[in-house]
CSV table of C-alpha atoms in Angstrom, one decimal:
chain,number,residue,atom,x,y,z
A,120,MET,CA,2.9,-34.4,-53.7
A,121,GLU,CA,2.9,-31.9,-50.5
A,122,ARG,CA,-0.7,-32.6,-49.7
A,123,PHE,CA,0.9,-36.4,-49.8
A,124,TRP,CA,4.0,-35.5,-47.2
A,125,ILE,CA,2.1,-34.2,-44.5
A,126,SER,CA,-0.8,-36.9,-44.8
A,127,SER,CA,2.5,-39.6,-44.3
A,128,LEU,CA,4.2,-36.5,-41.3
A,129,GLU,CA,1.3,-36.5,-39.6
A,130,ASP,CA,0.5,-40.8,-39.9
A,131,SER,CA,4.5,-41.4,-38.6
A,132,LEU,CA,4.4,-38.4,-36.2
A,133,ARG,CA,3.3,-39.3,-32.2
A,134,LYS,CA,-0.6,-38.8,-31.4
A,135,GLU,CA,-0.1,-36.0,-29.1
A,136,SER,CA,-3.4,-36.9,-25.6
A,137,ASP,CA,-4.0,-34.3,-24.9
A,138,ALA,CA,-6.4,-32.1,-27.4
A,139,ARG,CA,-6.2,-28.6,-26.2
A,140,VAL,CA,-2.4,-29.2,-28.0
A,141,GLN,CA,-2.4,-28.3,-31.8
A,142,ARG,CA,-0.1,-29.1,-34.1
A,143,THR,CA,0.5,-27.6,-37.7
A,144,ILE,CA,3.4,-29.4,-41.0
A,145,HIS,CA,4.0,-26.8,-42.8
A,146,ILE,CA,7.2,-28.3,-45.8
A,147,VAL,CA,10.1,-25.2,-47.0
A,148,LYS,CA,12.3,-24.3,-49.0
A,149,ARG,CA,16.2,-25.1,-46.7
A,150,ASP,CA,16.6,-21.4,-47.6
A,151,SER,CA,14.5,-19.9,-46.3
A,152,ARG,CA,13.0,-21.7,-43.2
A,153,GLU,CA,14.5,-18.7,-40.5
A,154,ASP,CA,12.4,-16.3,-42.2
A,155,PHE,CA,9.9,-18.7,-42.4
A,156,MET,CA,10.6,-19.9,-38.7
A,157,GLN,CA,10.0,-15.7,-37.9
A,158,ASN,CA,7.3,-14.6,-40.0
A,159,HIS,CA,5.4,-18.4,-38.3
A,160,LEU,CA,6.0,-17.3,-34.9
A,161,THR,CA,4.2,-13.1,-35.5
A,162,CYS,CA,1.6,-14.8,-36.7
A,163,LEU,CA,1.6,-17.0,-33.8
A,164,LYS,CA,1.7,-14.5,-31.6
A,165,GLU,CA,-1.1,-12.2,-33.1
A,166,ASN,CA,-3.6,-14.4,-33.1
A,167,GLY,CA,-3.4,-15.4,-29.4
A,168,THR,CA,-1.5,-19.2,-29.6
A,169,GLY,CA,0.9,-17.5,-27.6
A,170,THR,CA,4.5,-15.2,-27.7
A,171,PHE,CA,7.9,-17.4,-28.1
A,172,VAL,CA,10.7,-15.7,-27.1
A,173,ALA,CA,13.9,-16.9,-27.6
A,174,ILE,CA,15.1,-19.9,-29.5
A,175,LYS,CA,16.0,-24.1,-27.3
A,176,LYS,CA,16.7,-26.4,-29.6
A,177,ARG,CA,18.1,-25.7,-32.8
A,178,GLY,CA,18.9,-29.1,-35.1
A,179,GLU,CA,19.4,-30.2,-38.4
A,180,ASN,CA,15.9,-30.7,-39.4
A,181,HIS,CA,14.3,-28.9,-36.1
A,182,PHE,CA,13.5,-25.7,-34.4
A,183,GLN,CA,12.2,-26.4,-30.9
A,184,TRP,CA,11.0,-22.6,-29.7
A,185,GLN,CA,9.9,-21.9,-25.3
A,186,CYS,CA,7.1,-20.3,-24.8
A,187,GLU,CA,7.5,-16.6,-22.3
A,188,ARG,CA,5.4,-18.8,-19.4
A,189,SER,CA,8.3,-21.4,-19.4
A,190,ASN,CA,10.1,-17.9,-17.8
A,191,LYS,CA,8.8,-16.5,-14.6
A,192,PRO,CA,5.6,-14.7,-15.1
A,193,LYS,CA,5.4,-11.3,-15.2
A,194,GLY,CA,1.9,-10.1,-15.8
A,195,LYS,CA,2.0,-10.1,-19.7
A,196,SER,CA,2.2,-14.1,-20.4
A,197,SER,CA,0.0,-15.2,-22.9
A,198,GLY,CA,1.0,-19.0,-24.6
A,199,ALA,CA,0.0,-21.7,-21.9
A,200,PRO,CA,2.0,-25.3,-22.5
A,201,SER,CA,0.3,-28.4,-20.6
A,202,ILE,CA,2.8,-28.5,-17.5
A,203,THR,CA,0.5,-25.5,-16.8
A,204,GLN,CA,-2.5,-25.9,-19.0
A,205,SER,CA,-4.3,-28.0,-15.8
A,206,CYS,CA,-3.8,-24.8,-13.1
A,207,LYS,CA,-4.9,-22.2,-15.4
A,208,ASP,CA,-8.2,-24.3,-17.0
A,209,TRP,CA,-8.7,-25.1,-12.7
A,210,SER,CA,-8.3,-21.2,-12.0
A,211,GLN,CA,-10.6,-20.4,-14.7
A,212,SER,CA,-13.3,-22.4,-13.3
A,213,LEU,CA,-12.7,-20.6,-9.8
A,214,GLN,CA,-13.2,-17.3,-12.5
A,215,LYS,CA,-9.4,-16.4,-11.3
A,216,SER,CA,-7.8,-14.4,-14.2
A,217,ASP,CA,-5.0,-12.4,-12.4
A,218,ILE,CA,-2.6,-14.7,-14.4
A,219,THR,CA,0.1,-12.6,-11.7
A,220,ASP,CA,-1.7,-15.0,-8.6
A,221,ARG,CA,1.2,-17.7,-8.7
A,222,ARG,CA,-1.3,-19.4,-6.1
A,223,PHE,CA,-3.4,-20.4,-8.8
A,224,TYR,CA,-1.4,-19.3,-12.5
A,225,VAL,CA,1.5,-21.2,-12.0
A,226,ALA,CA,4.9,-21.1,-13.5
A,227,PRO,CA,7.1,-24.1,-13.9
A,228,GLU,CA,9.5,-22.6,-11.4
A,229,ASP,CA,6.7,-23.4,-8.9
A,230,ILE,CA,6.7,-27.0,-9.7
A,231,LYS,CA,10.0,-27.3,-9.4
A,232,VAL,CA,10.0,-25.7,-5.2
A,233,ILE,CA,7.0,-28.0,-5.5
A,234,LYS,CA,8.5,-30.8,-6.3
A,235,LYS,CA,11.2,-30.0,-4.2
A,236,SER,CA,9.3,-29.5,-1.2
A,237,PHE,CA,7.4,-33.0,-1.5
A,238,TYR,CA,11.0,-34.8,-1.6
A,239,ALA,CA,12.6,-32.6,1.5
A,240,HIS,CA,9.6,-34.4,2.6
A,241,THR,CA,9.3,-37.7,1.8
A,242,ARG,CA,12.7,-38.0,1.7
A,243,MET,CA,14.4,-37.0,4.9
A,244,ASP,CA,17.7,-36.6,4.1
A,245,GLY,CA,20.3,-36.3,1.0
A,246,ASN,CA,21.7,-39.7,3.2
A,247,ASP,CA,19.5,-42.1,2.2
A,248,CYS,CA,21.4,-44.7,5.2
A,249,ILE,CA,20.4,-41.6,7.6
A,250,SER,CA,17.0,-41.0,6.1
A,251,VAL,CA,15.5,-44.1,6.4
A,252,ASP,CA,17.2,-43.8,9.9
A,253,LYS,CA,14.8,-40.8,9.8
A,254,LEU,CA,12.2,-42.8,8.9
A,255,ILE,CA,11.6,-45.9,11.3
A,256,LYS,CA,13.3,-43.9,14.5
A,257,SER,CA,8.9,-42.0,13.5
A,258,ASN,CA,6.7,-43.0,11.5
A,259,LEU,CA,7.5,-46.4,10.9
A,260,GLN,CA,8.4,-47.2,15.0
A,261,ASP,CA,6.2,-48.9,16.7
A,262,ASN,CA,5.8,-51.7,13.6
A,263,VAL,CA,9.1,-52.7,13.5
A,264,VAL,CA,10.0,-54.8,14.7
A,265,TYR,CA,13.5,-54.7,14.5
A,266,TYR,CA,16.1,-52.3,13.2
A,267,GLN,CA,20.9,-52.7,12.6
A,268,PRO,CA,22.0,-49.4,10.0
A,269,LEU,CA,23.4,-50.2,8.3
A,270,SER,CA,28.3,-49.1,8.5
A,271,HIS,CA,30.5,-49.7,6.0
A,272,ASN,CA,33.0,-48.1,8.4
A,273,GLU,CA,31.5,-51.5,11.6
A,274,LYS,CA,30.6,-53.3,7.9
A,275,GLN,CA,27.5,-54.0,9.8
A,276,PRO,CA,24.8,-55.0,7.2
A,277,LEU,CA,20.9,-53.8,7.0
A,278,ILE,CA,18.6,-56.1,8.9
A,279,ILE,CA,15.3,-53.7,8.7
A,280,VAL,CA,12.5,-56.4,10.6
A,281,PHE,CA,8.7,-55.0,10.1
A,282,SER,CA,5.8,-56.6,11.1
A,283,SER,CA,2.0,-54.2,12.7
A,284,GLN,CA,0.6,-55.6,15.1
A,285,TRP,CA,-2.2,-56.4,12.9
A,286,GLN,CA,0.1,-58.8,11.1
A,287,ILE,CA,1.5,-60.8,14.5
A,288,GLU,CA,-2.0,-61.5,15.0
A,289,GLN,CA,-2.8,-63.2,11.4
A,290,LEU,CA,1.1,-64.9,12.3
A,291,LYS,CA,-0.7,-66.0,16.5
A,292,LYS,CA,-4.1,-66.7,14.2
A,293,TYR,CA,-2.0,-69.4,11.3
A,294,GLY,CA,0.7,-69.5,11.7
A,295,PRO,CA,1.6,-72.4,14.4
A,296,THR,CA,1.9,-75.3,11.3
A,297,MET,CA,4.0,-73.5,7.7
A,298,ILE,CA,5.7,-70.1,7.5
A,299,PHE,CA,6.0,-68.6,3.2
A,300,LEU,CA,9.4,-66.9,3.2
A,301,ASP,CA,10.1,-65.0,-0.2
A,302,ALA,CA,12.1,-63.5,-1.6
A,303,THR,CA,13.0,-61.3,-4.3
A,304,TYR,CA,15.3,-58.8,-5.7
A,305,LYS,CA,17.1,-55.6,-7.7
A,306,GLY,CA,12.6,-54.7,-7.8
A,307,ILE,CA,12.0,-53.6,-4.6
A,308,THR,CA,14.8,-51.3,-3.5
A,309,GLN,CA,17.5,-48.9,-5.7
A,310,TYR,CA,20.9,-50.5,-4.5
A,311,GLY,CA,20.0,-54.2,-5.1
A,312,PHE,CA,18.5,-55.4,-0.9
A,313,ALA,CA,16.8,-58.7,-0.9
A,314,PHE,CA,13.1,-58.2,0.5
A,315,TYR,CA,11.7,-61.0,2.0
A,316,ALA,CA,8.2,-60.8,2.4
A,317,VAL,CA,7.2,-64.0,5.6
A,318,LEU,CA,3.4,-64.9,4.6
A,319,VAL,CA,1.2,-67.5,6.3
A,320,LYS,CA,-1.7,-69.8,4.7
A,321,SER,CA,-4.7,-68.7,6.3
A,322,ASN,CA,-7.9,-71.0,6.4
A,323,GLN,CA,-9.5,-69.9,3.2
A,324,GLY,CA,-6.2,-70.4,2.0
A,325,ARG,CA,-5.1,-67.1,0.9
A,326,GLY,CA,-2.1,-65.2,1.7
A,327,ILE,CA,-1.6,-62.8,4.2
A,328,PRO,CA,2.0,-60.8,4.8
A,329,VAL,CA,2.7,-60.9,9.0
A,330,ALA,CA,6.0,-60.2,7.9
A,331,PHE,CA,9.1,-57.4,6.0
A,332,PHE,CA,12.8,-58.1,5.6
A,333,ILE,CA,14.7,-55.9,3.9
A,334,VAL,CA,18.5,-57.1,3.7
A,335,SER,CA,21.8,-56.3,2.7
A,336,GLU,CA,23.4,-58.9,2.8
A,337,GLU,CA,22.3,-63.0,2.8
A,338,SER,CA,23.3,-65.6,4.9
A,339,SER,CA,21.4,-68.2,6.9
A,340,ASP,CA,23.4,-65.7,10.4
A,341,ILE,CA,20.8,-62.7,9.7
A,342,LEU,CA,18.2,-64.8,7.9
A,343,SER,CA,18.2,-66.3,11.5
A,344,LEU,CA,18.4,-63.2,13.8
A,345,CYS,CA,15.7,-61.8,11.3
A,346,LEU,CA,13.0,-65.2,12.2
A,347,LYS,CA,14.0,-65.0,15.9
A,348,LYS,CA,12.9,-61.2,16.2
A,349,VAL,CA,9.7,-62.4,14.9
A,350,GLN,CA,9.1,-64.7,17.0
A,351,GLU,CA,10.3,-62.3,19.7
A,352,ALA,CA,7.1,-59.7,19.2
A,353,VAL,CA,4.7,-63.2,18.5
A,354,GLY,CA,5.5,-64.2,22.4
A,355,GLU,CA,5.6,-67.9,21.7
A,356,PHE,CA,5.4,-68.9,18.2
A,357,GLN,CA,7.5,-72.3,16.7
A,358,PRO,CA,6.3,-73.2,13.2
A,359,ARG,CA,6.2,-77.1,12.0
A,360,TYR,CA,7.5,-76.3,8.8
A,361,VAL,CA,9.3,-73.1,6.9
A,362,LEU,CA,9.4,-72.7,2.8
A,363,LYS,CA,11.2,-69.8,1.2
A,364,PHE,CA,10.9,-69.1,-2.0
A,365,ILE,CA,13.1,-66.8,-4.1
A,366,VAL,CA,12.6,-64.8,-7.0
A,367,GLU,CA,14.3,-63.1,-8.9
A,368,VAL,CA,13.0,-59.9,-10.8
A,369,TYR,CA,14.3,-58.0,-13.2
A,370,VAL,CA,13.5,-54.5,-14.8
């Protein structure tokens, strides 16, 4: 009967994507769970699987224990949870055996610092308005045709018109007859701002994006302003037709 229970449980559990993760199922009596866990963790430590130092979560039918690698490395860690397993394998492939060297054997605390540093680089400020302003005035400056920062105090909507030099050349080449406006919402920007793509059809019948608009408010005046700024960047440009599509995207 116990074998049947274990087989049923194994079939119902999610399969581990990492083949190095080992999972065992034991059936114990309710009044012997504490003793079983202490004995089981001792066995894991003795056979070199890992050392678990503190209980992290306790439920009616489960215990979750914290591996010692969850703490800052002290040079005595023997466990290797999946979050650091790749780093461990890479370090061992380079024949690095000093587990106190945090350049190769990282701990979750190191990963948090790296993550924070990455966000600090890509997100230039905690305030999104300031972050967008800095980004547009630095890396994207040469490709931003028009920029109006968002200002709630002045009731000024956000307007960004983007078109690279290559896109402008494609617009000159394929855009005199017709351009297409394709709008989408809620799937591109966190705040649900409208995102417009301006496209032209090439001589092969394929759509080519030649400009992008991001606007926090939509009106005929704002869209006219965006198109006017693109027209100024291109020079003499007067398409005969403008076809507009609107697509709602829900995530």
